[in-house]
Amino acid sequence: MKTKINNLLSVLILLLMTSCKGQNKELTMEKITEEILKLVHSYNTTPVYSMQMNKQGCKLIVEMEDNLDYRLTENTGTSIMLPLNVMISKSGKQTAIIKIYPKEGDPYITKYAHAKITIYNAPNKDSGLKDYKKIAEFTLPEGLEEKKLPYYEHTIVFDATVPFDYAKELNHSQNLKNIPSIEQKVVKKYEEVRNICEQYDFIKYNELLIHNSGLVYNATYTSVEEIKKKESKNQFGMVEKGLADRKLLPIKDYYIQYYANDKIVALWQKNHEPMLYVTGQTPSGKEYKSGDPLFLYMPEGSNKLKAW
């Protein structure tokens, strides 16, 4: 569970350095920070949406219809609260698509499968727990084992009001299914990123995530001052050097998934784990397995895939 939370934090809140220099001599973390700060806005209102995910005996994926998804794919029971703002594109009706898969080794959803999603709203980022109000909920129905289902899907709808609008950018980006040889282009981009990870290129990996960092900081209402104060911490991940017997999964045996009306794409392992995936051993000798999802889009007027 601790590994899962650490991985989530590394994806949602990019840790910035103000004094580190990496392998790329033409680019520094100072310059990357400057580029991120250009994307950061200040808002008069800061409404917060959160999603509590609980599951056991199954795999659980929650996809926002006009945005991305988040996955609980381990075979153990998991409970986690997520900042949902980063999966909301704009104000209005939101549709969350709940996807349930059997855990590893089970061909169908069994009687031991349990999943519950609860969505909360609070007036602002400084709200206390008492101010969080439940606005939507889903519980996996009982008795599904009798139907021998390899997959179960349900949608929940709720309204959200946020001060940002990333739907405009997505609407003007390119429909990826209209791009010739798009799958080959996506695989090539994943190979490029895998190579960055293989070379431990911290600078290039953070450069890749500039757009995502700006989006996350805006959606979580992180101020410029807070961003500047953030410091790098020793943390395992796709570009860290602290793992022994480190291995990166090759980009193959994947399935491709499109999001947000075919404006975003990602590759996943057949077991629904991220395609960018690393294994190894921690300094204490514990087995380490973790992956970073990589969502790609092609901005208006560009012919290159970039990280959303």
Short mmCIF file of C-alpha atoms in Angstrom, two decimals:
data_model
loop_
_atom_site.label_atom_id
_atom_site.label_comp_id
_atom_site.label_asym_id
_atom_site.label_seq_id
_atom_site.Cartn_x
_atom_site.Cartn_y
_atom_site.Cartn_z
CA MET A 1 0.00 0.00 0.00
CA LYS A 2 2.87 2.35 0.88
CA THR A 3 4.48 1.68 -2.51
CA LYS A 4 1.17 2.37 -4.27
CA ILE A 5 0.74 5.72 -2.49
CA ASN A 6 4.35 6.73 -3.19
CA ASN A 7 3.86 5.92 -6.86
CA LEU A 8 0.60 7.91 -6.96
CA LEU A 9 2.28 10.93 -5.40
CA SER A 10 5.14 10.76 -7.89
CA VAL A 11 2.59 10.83 -10.75
CA LEU A 12 0.15 13.46 -9.43
CA ILE A 13 2.55 15.89 -7.69
CA LEU A 14 5.87 16.27 -9.49
CA LEU A 15 8.69 16.94 -7.04
CA LEU A 16 10.77 19.85 -8.30
CA MET A 17 14.42 20.67 -7.62
CA THR A 18 15.90 24.16 -7.65
CA SER A 19 19.55 23.15 -7.47
CA CYS A 20 19.84 19.80 -9.27
CA LYS A 21 21.57 19.37 -12.61
CA GLY A 22 21.10 16.16 -14.58
CA GLN A 23 22.60 14.33 -17.48
CA ASN A 24 21.19 16.79 -20.01
CA LYS A 25 23.64 19.73 -19.92
CA GLU A 26 21.42 21.97 -22.04
CA LEU A 27 18.54 21.74 -19.62
CA THR A 28 18.36 22.06 -15.87
CA MET A 29 15.62 21.60 -13.31
CA GLU A 30 15.66 25.36 -12.82
CA LYS A 31 14.63 25.82 -16.47
CA ILE A 32 12.02 23.07 -16.22
CA THR A 33 10.59 24.76 -13.14
CA GLU A 34 10.43 28.06 -15.05
CA GLU A 35 8.49 26.40 -17.87
CA ILE A 36 6.05 24.83 -15.41
CA LEU A 37 5.49 28.14 -13.63
CA LYS A 38 4.48 29.71 -16.94
CA LEU A 39 1.52 27.29 -16.98
CA VAL A 40 0.40 27.91 -13.40
CA HIS A 41 -2.64 30.08 -12.68
CA SER A 42 -4.18 31.55 -9.55
CA TYR A 43 -7.93 31.14 -9.01
CA ASN A 44 -10.37 33.06 -6.84
CA THR A 45 -12.29 29.89 -6.01
CA THR A 46 -10.78 26.50 -5.18
CA PRO A 47 -13.54 23.83 -5.01
CA VAL A 48 -12.23 20.35 -4.32
CA TYR A 49 -13.47 16.96 -5.55
CA SER A 50 -12.12 13.73 -4.09
CA MET A 51 -12.74 10.06 -4.78
CA GLN A 52 -12.52 7.29 -2.21
CA MET A 53 -11.72 3.94 -3.87
CA ASN A 54 -12.08 0.67 -1.98
CA LYS A 55 -11.71 -2.78 -3.47
CA GLN A 56 -10.76 -6.37 -2.75
CA GLY A 57 -10.85 -9.59 -4.73
CA CYS A 58 -10.89 -7.72 -8.06
CA LYS A 59 -9.23 -5.03 -10.17
CA LEU A 60 -10.83 -1.59 -10.21
CA ILE A 61 -10.53 1.13 -12.86
CA VAL A 62 -12.31 4.48 -12.75
CA GLU A 63 -12.29 6.46 -16.01
CA MET A 64 -13.68 9.96 -16.36
CA GLU A 65 -15.55 10.01 -19.67
CA ASP A 66 -13.82 13.14 -21.03
CA ASN A 67 -10.48 12.57 -19.33
CA LEU A 68 -8.21 9.84 -18.02
CA ASP A 69 -8.51 6.89 -15.66
CA TYR A 70 -6.97 5.68 -12.41
CA ARG A 71 -6.35 2.02 -11.64
CA LEU A 72 -6.15 -0.25 -8.62
CA THR A 73 -4.74 -3.37 -10.24
CA GLU A 74 -2.95 -5.20 -7.42
CA ASN A 75 -4.44 -8.46 -6.18
CA THR A 76 -4.63 -7.32 -2.56
CA GLY A 77 -7.33 -5.24 -0.93
CA THR A 78 -6.80 -1.52 -1.37
CA SER A 79 -8.35 1.67 0.00
CA ILE A 80 -7.23 5.10 -1.15
CA MET A 81 -8.52 8.66 -1.37
CA LEU A 82 -7.65 10.45 -4.63
CA PRO A 83 -7.75 14.14 -5.63
CA LEU A 84 -10.36 13.91 -8.39
CA ASN A 85 -9.80 17.46 -9.67
CA VAL A 86 -6.95 16.26 -11.87
CA MET A 87 -9.41 14.03 -13.76
CA ILE A 88 -11.99 16.77 -14.32
CA SER A 89 -11.60 18.75 -17.56
CA LYS A 90 -14.17 21.50 -16.98
CA SER A 91 -17.31 22.44 -15.08
CA GLY A 92 -20.55 20.63 -15.79
CA LYS A 93 -21.86 17.09 -15.83
CA GLN A 94 -19.21 14.48 -15.11
CA THR A 95 -19.50 10.80 -15.99
CA ALA A 96 -17.32 8.32 -14.14
CA ILE A 97 -17.04 4.89 -15.77
CA ILE A 98 -16.49 2.15 -13.19
CA LYS A 99 -14.76 -0.95 -14.58
CA ILE A 100 -14.36 -4.15 -12.57
CA TYR A 101 -12.11 -7.04 -13.64
CA PRO A 102 -11.36 -10.34 -11.88
CA LYS A 103 -8.12 -10.50 -9.92
CA GLU A 104 -5.19 -12.50 -11.31
CA GLY A 105 -6.03 -16.18 -11.66
CA ASP A 106 -9.81 -15.73 -11.67
CA PRO A 107 -11.55 -16.06 -15.05
CA TYR A 108 -14.71 -14.41 -13.70
CA ILE A 109 -15.76 -11.95 -11.02
CA THR A 110 -16.17 -14.05 -7.86
CA LYS A 111 -18.24 -13.71 -4.70
CA TYR A 112 -15.11 -12.36 -3.01
CA ALA A 113 -15.04 -9.31 -5.26
CA HIS A 114 -16.02 -6.09 -3.52
CA ALA A 115 -15.68 -2.52 -4.77
CA LYS A 116 -16.99 0.83 -3.61
CA ILE A 117 -16.53 4.33 -5.03
CA THR A 118 -17.53 7.47 -3.13
CA ILE A 119 -17.12 10.99 -4.55
CA TYR A 120 -16.93 14.01 -2.25
CA ASN A 121 -16.98 17.77 -2.73
CA ALA A 122 -15.60 20.50 -0.48
CA PRO A 123 -15.93 24.30 -0.89
CA ASN A 124 -12.20 25.01 -1.06
CA LYS A 125 -8.74 23.51 -0.72
CA ASP A 126 -8.51 24.52 2.94
CA SER A 127 -11.77 22.81 3.93
CA GLY A 128 -11.77 20.46 6.91
CA LEU A 129 -13.08 16.89 6.77
CA LYS A 130 -16.44 18.00 8.16
CA ASP A 131 -16.93 20.18 5.08
CA TYR A 132 -16.60 17.27 2.62
CA LYS A 133 -20.04 16.26 1.32
CA LYS A 134 -20.85 12.98 -0.42
CA ILE A 135 -22.22 13.69 -3.92
CA ALA A 136 -22.07 10.27 -5.65
CA GLU A 137 -21.57 6.64 -4.74
CA PHE A 138 -21.27 3.18 -6.29
CA THR A 139 -21.11 -0.28 -4.71
CA LEU A 140 -20.47 -3.45 -6.70
CA PRO A 141 -23.72 -5.48 -6.69
CA GLU A 142 -23.82 -8.85 -4.96
CA GLY A 143 -24.55 -12.11 -6.76
CA LEU A 144 -22.46 -11.38 -9.85
CA GLU A 145 -20.56 -14.67 -9.48
CA GLU A 146 -23.66 -16.51 -10.72
CA LYS A 147 -23.43 -14.66 -14.06
CA LYS A 148 -19.78 -15.67 -14.66
CA LEU A 149 -18.78 -12.20 -15.81
CA PRO A 150 -15.22 -11.56 -17.04
CA TYR A 151 -15.93 -7.83 -16.79
CA TYR A 152 -18.47 -5.47 -15.21
CA GLU A 153 -19.10 -1.82 -16.00
CA HIS A 154 -21.24 0.88 -14.43
CA THR A 155 -21.45 4.69 -14.76
CA ILE A 156 -22.16 7.32 -12.16
CA VAL A 157 -23.02 10.92 -13.03
CA PHE A 158 -22.45 14.01 -10.91
CA ASP A 159 -22.05 17.75 -11.37
CA ALA A 160 -18.80 19.61 -10.75
CA THR A 161 -17.83 23.27 -10.76
CA VAL A 162 -14.15 24.11 -11.24
CA PRO A 163 -12.37 27.35 -12.24
CA PHE A 164 -10.18 25.71 -14.90
CA ASP A 165 -11.04 24.40 -18.37
CA TYR A 166 -8.76 21.88 -20.05
CA ALA A 167 -11.54 20.69 -22.35
CA LYS A 168 -10.76 23.61 -24.69
CA GLU A 169 -7.23 22.36 -25.22
CA LEU A 170 -8.43 18.81 -25.78
CA ASN A 171 -11.14 19.93 -28.17
CA HIS A 172 -8.52 21.67 -30.31
CA SER A 173 -6.02 18.84 -30.16
CA GLN A 174 -5.97 16.20 -32.88
CA ASN A 175 -8.18 13.15 -33.14
CA LEU A 176 -5.57 10.45 -32.81
CA LYS A 177 -7.53 7.83 -34.71
CA ASN A 178 -7.26 10.08 -37.77
CA ILE A 179 -3.45 10.02 -37.60
CA PRO A 180 -1.90 7.48 -40.04
CA SER A 181 0.00 4.66 -38.28
CA ILE A 182 -0.94 6.09 -34.90
CA GLU A 183 -0.25 2.86 -33.01
CA GLN A 184 3.29 2.68 -34.37
CA LYS A 185 3.84 6.32 -33.40
CA VAL A 186 2.57 5.65 -29.89
CA VAL A 187 4.83 2.62 -29.49
CA LYS A 188 7.80 4.65 -30.75
CA LYS A 189 7.10 7.37 -28.17
CA TYR A 190 6.86 4.79 -25.40
CA GLU A 191 10.19 3.33 -26.56
CA GLU A 192 11.74 6.80 -26.38
CA VAL A 193 10.46 7.31 -22.83
CA ARG A 194 11.57 3.82 -21.82
CA ASN A 195 15.06 4.68 -23.07
CA ILE A 196 15.01 7.86 -20.97
CA CYS A 197 14.16 5.72 -17.94
CA GLU A 198 16.81 3.15 -18.83
CA GLN A 199 19.43 5.93 -18.91
CA TYR A 200 18.23 7.31 -15.54
CA ASP A 201 17.72 10.66 -17.28
CA PHE A 202 15.92 12.54 -14.52
CA ILE A 203 16.03 15.82 -16.45
CA LYS A 204 14.47 14.53 -19.68
CA TYR A 205 11.83 12.59 -17.75
CA ASN A 206 10.78 15.74 -15.90
CA GLU A 207 10.86 17.72 -19.14
CA LEU A 208 8.41 15.21 -20.58
CA LEU A 209 6.00 15.94 -17.73
CA ILE A 210 5.98 19.76 -17.90
CA HIS A 211 2.43 19.93 -19.27
CA ASN A 212 1.18 17.34 -16.79
CA SER A 213 2.86 19.17 -13.91
CA GLY A 214 1.17 22.43 -14.85
CA LEU A 215 -2.19 20.69 -15.11
CA VAL A 216 -1.79 18.98 -11.72
CA TYR A 217 -0.65 22.14 -9.97
CA ASN A 218 -3.57 24.10 -11.39
CA ALA A 219 -6.13 21.42 -10.56
CA THR A 220 -4.81 21.17 -7.00
CA TYR A 221 -4.48 24.96 -6.64
CA THR A 222 -0.78 24.82 -5.80
CA SER A 223 0.68 28.32 -5.60
CA VAL A 224 3.88 29.49 -7.24
CA GLU A 225 5.40 29.92 -3.81
CA GLU A 226 4.56 26.34 -2.84
CA ILE A 227 6.04 25.00 -6.07
CA LYS A 228 9.28 26.91 -5.55
CA LYS A 229 9.60 25.53 -2.01
CA LYS A 230 9.28 21.92 -3.11
CA GLU A 231 12.46 19.91 -2.92
CA SER A 232 13.51 16.65 -4.50
CA LYS A 233 13.41 13.60 -2.25
CA ASN A 234 15.14 10.25 -2.62
CA GLN A 235 12.33 8.12 -3.96
CA PHE A 236 12.24 5.02 -6.11
CA GLY A 237 10.65 5.34 -9.49
CA MET A 238 11.16 5.07 -13.22
CA VAL A 239 14.38 7.14 -13.23
CA GLU A 240 15.83 6.52 -9.77
CA LYS A 241 19.11 4.67 -9.26
CA GLY A 242 18.34 3.07 -5.89
CA LEU A 243 17.12 -0.30 -7.17
CA ALA A 244 19.27 -3.40 -7.44
CA ASP A 245 18.70 -5.87 -10.30
CA ARG A 246 16.62 -3.18 -12.00
CA LYS A 247 14.66 -4.26 -15.10
CA LEU A 248 12.36 -2.27 -17.37
CA LEU A 249 9.53 -4.07 -19.10
CA PRO A 250 9.85 -4.09 -22.93
CA ILE A 251 7.13 -2.26 -24.89
CA LYS A 252 5.25 -5.28 -26.23
CA ASP A 253 2.27 -7.51 -25.39
CA TYR A 254 0.22 -4.39 -24.77
CA TYR A 255 -3.26 -3.17 -25.51
CA ILE A 256 -3.99 0.36 -26.66
CA GLN A 257 -6.74 2.53 -25.17
CA TYR A 258 -8.10 5.88 -26.31
CA TYR A 259 -9.64 8.51 -24.03
CA ALA A 260 -11.48 11.84 -24.22
CA ASN A 261 -13.14 11.25 -27.59
CA ASP A 262 -9.93 9.82 -29.08
CA LYS A 263 -7.81 12.84 -28.11
CA ILE A 264 -5.65 10.93 -25.59
CA VAL A 265 -4.06 7.49 -25.84
CA ALA A 266 -2.15 5.09 -23.58
CA LEU A 267 -0.62 1.61 -23.70
CA TRP A 268 -1.30 -0.91 -20.96
CA GLN A 269 -0.11 -4.37 -20.08
CA LYS A 270 -2.66 -7.14 -20.57
CA ASN A 271 -3.04 -7.29 -16.77
CA HIS A 272 -4.02 -3.57 -16.84
CA GLU A 273 -0.75 -2.38 -15.28
CA PRO A 274 1.16 0.55 -16.89
CA MET A 275 3.30 -0.34 -19.89
CA LEU A 276 6.16 1.72 -18.44
CA TYR A 277 7.04 -0.66 -15.63
CA VAL A 278 10.12 -1.35 -13.52
CA THR A 279 11.07 -4.18 -11.17
CA GLY A 280 14.00 -4.58 -8.81
CA GLN A 281 15.03 -4.72 -5.19
CA THR A 282 15.16 -1.92 -2.65
CA PRO A 283 18.34 -1.36 -0.59
CA SER A 284 16.68 -3.35 2.20
CA GLY A 285 16.24 -6.31 -0.16
CA LYS A 286 12.48 -6.01 -0.66
CA GLU A 287 10.94 -6.76 -4.05
CA TYR A 288 9.90 -3.61 -5.89
CA LYS A 289 7.37 -3.41 -8.72
CA SER A 290 5.88 -0.19 -10.00
CA GLY A 291 4.82 1.62 -13.16
CA ASP A 292 3.94 5.10 -14.38
CA PRO A 293 0.98 5.59 -16.71
CA LEU A 294 1.85 7.62 -19.80
CA PHE A 295 -1.07 9.41 -21.45
CA LEU A 296 -0.24 10.97 -24.82
CA TYR A 297 -1.93 13.59 -27.01
CA MET A 298 -1.05 15.59 -30.12
CA PRO A 299 -1.54 19.36 -29.74
CA GLU A 300 -3.14 21.45 -32.44
CA GLY A 301 -0.67 22.23 -35.24
CA SER A 302 1.84 19.62 -34.05
CA ASN A 303 2.88 16.28 -35.52
CA LYS A 304 4.44 15.00 -32.30
CA LEU A 305 2.92 13.09 -29.43
CA LYS A 306 3.33 14.72 -26.04
CA ALA A 307 2.49 13.69 -22.50
CA TRP A 308 -0.91 14.95 -21.37
#
